[in-house]
Short mmCIF file of C-alpha atoms in Angstrom, two decimals:
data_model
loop_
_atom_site.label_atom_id
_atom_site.label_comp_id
_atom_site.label_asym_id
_atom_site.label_seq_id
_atom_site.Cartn_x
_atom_site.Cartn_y
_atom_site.Cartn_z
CA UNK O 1 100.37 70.49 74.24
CA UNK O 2 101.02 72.77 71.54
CA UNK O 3 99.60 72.96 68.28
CA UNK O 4 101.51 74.34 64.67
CA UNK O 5 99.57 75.46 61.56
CA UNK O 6 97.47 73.56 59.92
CA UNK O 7 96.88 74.52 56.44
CA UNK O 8 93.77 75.79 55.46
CA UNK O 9 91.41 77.75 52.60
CA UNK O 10 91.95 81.40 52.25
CA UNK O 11 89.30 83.60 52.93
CA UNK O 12 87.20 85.34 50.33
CA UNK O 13 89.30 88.20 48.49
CA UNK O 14 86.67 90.80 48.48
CA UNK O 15 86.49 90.38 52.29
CA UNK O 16 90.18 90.31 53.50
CA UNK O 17 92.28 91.41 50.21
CA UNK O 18 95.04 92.31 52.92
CA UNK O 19 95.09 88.32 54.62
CA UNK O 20 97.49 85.69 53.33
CA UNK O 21 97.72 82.75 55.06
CA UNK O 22 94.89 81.10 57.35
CA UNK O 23 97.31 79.67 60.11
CA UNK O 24 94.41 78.95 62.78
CA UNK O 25 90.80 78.37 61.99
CA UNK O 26 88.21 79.87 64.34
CA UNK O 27 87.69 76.18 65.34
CA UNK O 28 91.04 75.59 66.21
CA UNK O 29 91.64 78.25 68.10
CA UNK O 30 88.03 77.67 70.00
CA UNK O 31 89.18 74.28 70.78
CA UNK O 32 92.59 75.26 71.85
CA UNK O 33 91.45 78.01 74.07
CA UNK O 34 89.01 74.65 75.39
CA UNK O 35 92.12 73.08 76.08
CA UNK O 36 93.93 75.22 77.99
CA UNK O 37 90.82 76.59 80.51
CA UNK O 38 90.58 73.18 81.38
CA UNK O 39 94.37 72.65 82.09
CA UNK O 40 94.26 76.10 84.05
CA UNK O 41 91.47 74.85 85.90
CA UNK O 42 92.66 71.53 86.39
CA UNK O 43 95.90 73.13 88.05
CA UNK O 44 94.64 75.84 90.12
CA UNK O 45 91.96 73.68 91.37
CA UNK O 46 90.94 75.04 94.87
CA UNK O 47 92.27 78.16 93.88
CA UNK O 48 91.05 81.77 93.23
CA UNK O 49 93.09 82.82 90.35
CA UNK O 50 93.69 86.62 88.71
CA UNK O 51 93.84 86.66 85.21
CA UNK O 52 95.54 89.72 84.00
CA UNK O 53 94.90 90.86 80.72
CA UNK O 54 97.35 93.02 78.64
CA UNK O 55 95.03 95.78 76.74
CA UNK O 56 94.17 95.37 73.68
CA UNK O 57 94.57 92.60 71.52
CA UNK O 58 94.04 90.12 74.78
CA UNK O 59 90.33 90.96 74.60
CA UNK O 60 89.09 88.33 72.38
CA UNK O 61 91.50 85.34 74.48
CA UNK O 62 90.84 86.57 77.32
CA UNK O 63 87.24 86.66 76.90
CA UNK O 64 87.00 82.84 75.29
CA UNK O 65 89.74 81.97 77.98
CA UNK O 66 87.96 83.10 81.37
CA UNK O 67 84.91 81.59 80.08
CA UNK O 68 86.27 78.30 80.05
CA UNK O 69 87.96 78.08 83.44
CA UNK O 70 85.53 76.54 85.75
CA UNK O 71 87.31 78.30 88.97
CA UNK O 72 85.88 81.47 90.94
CA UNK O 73 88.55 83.62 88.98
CA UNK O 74 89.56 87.10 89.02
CA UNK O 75 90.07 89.71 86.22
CA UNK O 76 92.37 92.52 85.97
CA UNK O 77 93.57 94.29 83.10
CA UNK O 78 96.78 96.46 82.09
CA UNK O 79 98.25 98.41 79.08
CA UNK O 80 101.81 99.47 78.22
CA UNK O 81 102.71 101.95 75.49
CA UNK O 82 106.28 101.87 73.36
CA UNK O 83 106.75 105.08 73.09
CA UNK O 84 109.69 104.43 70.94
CA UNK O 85 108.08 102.02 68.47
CA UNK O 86 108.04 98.22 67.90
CA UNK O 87 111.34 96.68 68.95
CA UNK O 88 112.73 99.58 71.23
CA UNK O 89 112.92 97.85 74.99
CA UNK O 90 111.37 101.11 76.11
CA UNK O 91 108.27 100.14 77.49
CA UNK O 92 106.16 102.27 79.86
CA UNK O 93 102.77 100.95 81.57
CA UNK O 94 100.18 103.10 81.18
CA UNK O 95 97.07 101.35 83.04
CA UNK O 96 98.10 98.92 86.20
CA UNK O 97 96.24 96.51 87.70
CA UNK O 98 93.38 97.68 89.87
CA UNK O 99 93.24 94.73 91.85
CA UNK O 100 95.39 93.45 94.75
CA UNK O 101 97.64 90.64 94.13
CA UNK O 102 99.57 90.15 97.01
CA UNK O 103 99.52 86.93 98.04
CA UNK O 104 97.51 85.72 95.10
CA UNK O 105 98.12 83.13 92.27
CA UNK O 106 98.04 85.44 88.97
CA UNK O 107 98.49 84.50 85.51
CA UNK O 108 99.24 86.82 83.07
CA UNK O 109 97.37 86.73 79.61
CA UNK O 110 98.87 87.81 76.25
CA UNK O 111 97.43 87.44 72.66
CA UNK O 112 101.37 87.27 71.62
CA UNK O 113 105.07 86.92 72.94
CA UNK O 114 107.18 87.57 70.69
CA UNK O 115 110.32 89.57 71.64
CA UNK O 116 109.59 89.47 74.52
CA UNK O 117 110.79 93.30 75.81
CA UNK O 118 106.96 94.09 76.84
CA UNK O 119 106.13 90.67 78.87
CA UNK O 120 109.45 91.29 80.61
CA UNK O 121 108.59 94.98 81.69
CA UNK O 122 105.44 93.35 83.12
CA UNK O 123 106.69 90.12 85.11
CA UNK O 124 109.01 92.42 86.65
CA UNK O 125 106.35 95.06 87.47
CA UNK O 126 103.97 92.62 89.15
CA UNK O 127 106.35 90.67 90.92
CA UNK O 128 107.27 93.69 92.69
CA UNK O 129 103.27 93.39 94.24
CA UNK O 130 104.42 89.94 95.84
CA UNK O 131 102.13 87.55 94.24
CA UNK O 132 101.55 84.08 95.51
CA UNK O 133 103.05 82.77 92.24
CA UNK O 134 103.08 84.33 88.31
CA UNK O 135 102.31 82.60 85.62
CA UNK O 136 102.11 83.17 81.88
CA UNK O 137 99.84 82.17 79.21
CA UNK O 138 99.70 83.48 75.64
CA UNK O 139 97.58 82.60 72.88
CA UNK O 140 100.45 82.93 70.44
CA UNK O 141 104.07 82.29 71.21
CA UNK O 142 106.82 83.10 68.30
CA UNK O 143 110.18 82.26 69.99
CA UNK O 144 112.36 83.32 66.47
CA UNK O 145 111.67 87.05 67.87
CA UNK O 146 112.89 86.60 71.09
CA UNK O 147 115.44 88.98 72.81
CA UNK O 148 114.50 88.46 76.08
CA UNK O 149 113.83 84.68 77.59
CA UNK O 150 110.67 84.89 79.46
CA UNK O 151 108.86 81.99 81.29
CA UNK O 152 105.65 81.23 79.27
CA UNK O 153 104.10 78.12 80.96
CA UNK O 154 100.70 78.17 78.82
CA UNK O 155 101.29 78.28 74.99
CA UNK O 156 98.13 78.42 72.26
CA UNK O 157 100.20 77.72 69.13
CA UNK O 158 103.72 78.29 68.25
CA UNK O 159 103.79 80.99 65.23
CA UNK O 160 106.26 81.39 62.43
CA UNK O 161 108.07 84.47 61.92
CA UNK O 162 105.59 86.44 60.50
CA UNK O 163 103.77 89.16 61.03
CA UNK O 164 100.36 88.25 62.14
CA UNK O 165 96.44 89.24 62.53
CA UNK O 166 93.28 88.37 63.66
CA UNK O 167 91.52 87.90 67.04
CA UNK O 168 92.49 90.37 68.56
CA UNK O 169 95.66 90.70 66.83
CA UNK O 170 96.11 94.62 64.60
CA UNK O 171 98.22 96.20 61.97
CA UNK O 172 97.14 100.08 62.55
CA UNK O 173 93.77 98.64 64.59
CA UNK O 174 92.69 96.66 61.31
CA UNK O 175 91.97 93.60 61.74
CA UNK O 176 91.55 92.63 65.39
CA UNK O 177 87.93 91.01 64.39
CA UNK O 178 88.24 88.67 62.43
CA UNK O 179 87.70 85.29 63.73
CA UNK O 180 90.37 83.45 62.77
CA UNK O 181 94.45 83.92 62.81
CA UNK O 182 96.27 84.61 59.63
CA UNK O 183 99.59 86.30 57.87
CA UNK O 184 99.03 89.29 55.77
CA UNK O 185 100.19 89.28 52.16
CA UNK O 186 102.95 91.19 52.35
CA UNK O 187 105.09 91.85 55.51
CA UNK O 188 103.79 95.54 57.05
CA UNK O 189 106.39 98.63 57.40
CA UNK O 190 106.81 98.96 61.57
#
């Protein structure tokens, strides 16, 4: 089940003069990540699970997320670097997973897919460690972007094209604290 925007109040100017838009609430996005920790759990039920977060934005999900799957999972975490910028396919991985995942059932856990040039690089890096299966499961899904199809079975919300932030989510590493997820005022230079 996927959820859209819901409309809701702005937050106070003289807090976040850079945030448009509210699209998700703190409360929607707590009940959402609810949601899909117990459909993880539900389906890897006598299971041992790796989740494997993709540094940095994932922190805040994948925090929430783990905490509401009631299986004996495992965590793992990775980071990639564009060397070229946003939107070049170059995409180099510069912290792997530490743990073993042959033979195991991993999921992969994004705070975004958009493009989908940097969730591609990774699916193909990890399937090269013969996993039992690979899933994916993003907090935030905005299929306009895509370039490259990817399989995405766990979806948060569906987000317009826009550039977003919040949880997690940066423009220049502002913003990633704030509790909820929102659209900045005007579109950022990438």
């Amino acid at each position: 089940m996927e959820s859209s925007p819901a409309k809701a109040e702005s937050p106070p100017e003289s807090r976040h003069k850079d945030v448009g838009e509210i699209l998700f609430t703190a409360e929607q996005i707590r009940a959402r990540v609810d949601e899909l920790g117990k459909q993880i759990s539900l389906e890897y039920a006598g299971k041992r699970p790796v989740l494997v977060g993709v540094l940095k934005g994932v922190l805040p999900f994948l925090a929430d997320l783990m905490r509401q799957i009631t299986l004996d999972a495992e965590i793992g975490l990775m980071a990639v670097h564009r060397p070229h910028g946003y939107g070049h396919p170059d995409v180099k991985i510069t912290r792997d997973v530490q743990l073993d995942i042959e033979g195991r059932h991993v999921i992969v856990v994004e705070d975004i897919v958009d493009m989908g040039q940097t969730l591609n690089k990774i699916l193909e890096h990890l399937r090269g460690k013969k996993p039992a299966s690979l899933e994916v499961c993003t907090l935030l899904d905005k299929p306009a972007r895509r370039v490259v199809e990817v399989p995405v079975k766990y979806v948060g919300f569906q987000v317009p094209d826009k550039f977003v932030i919040g949880y997690g989510l940066d423009y220049r590493e502002r913003f990633r604290n704030l509790p909820y997820i929102g659209t900045m005022k005007s579109e950022p230079e990438l």
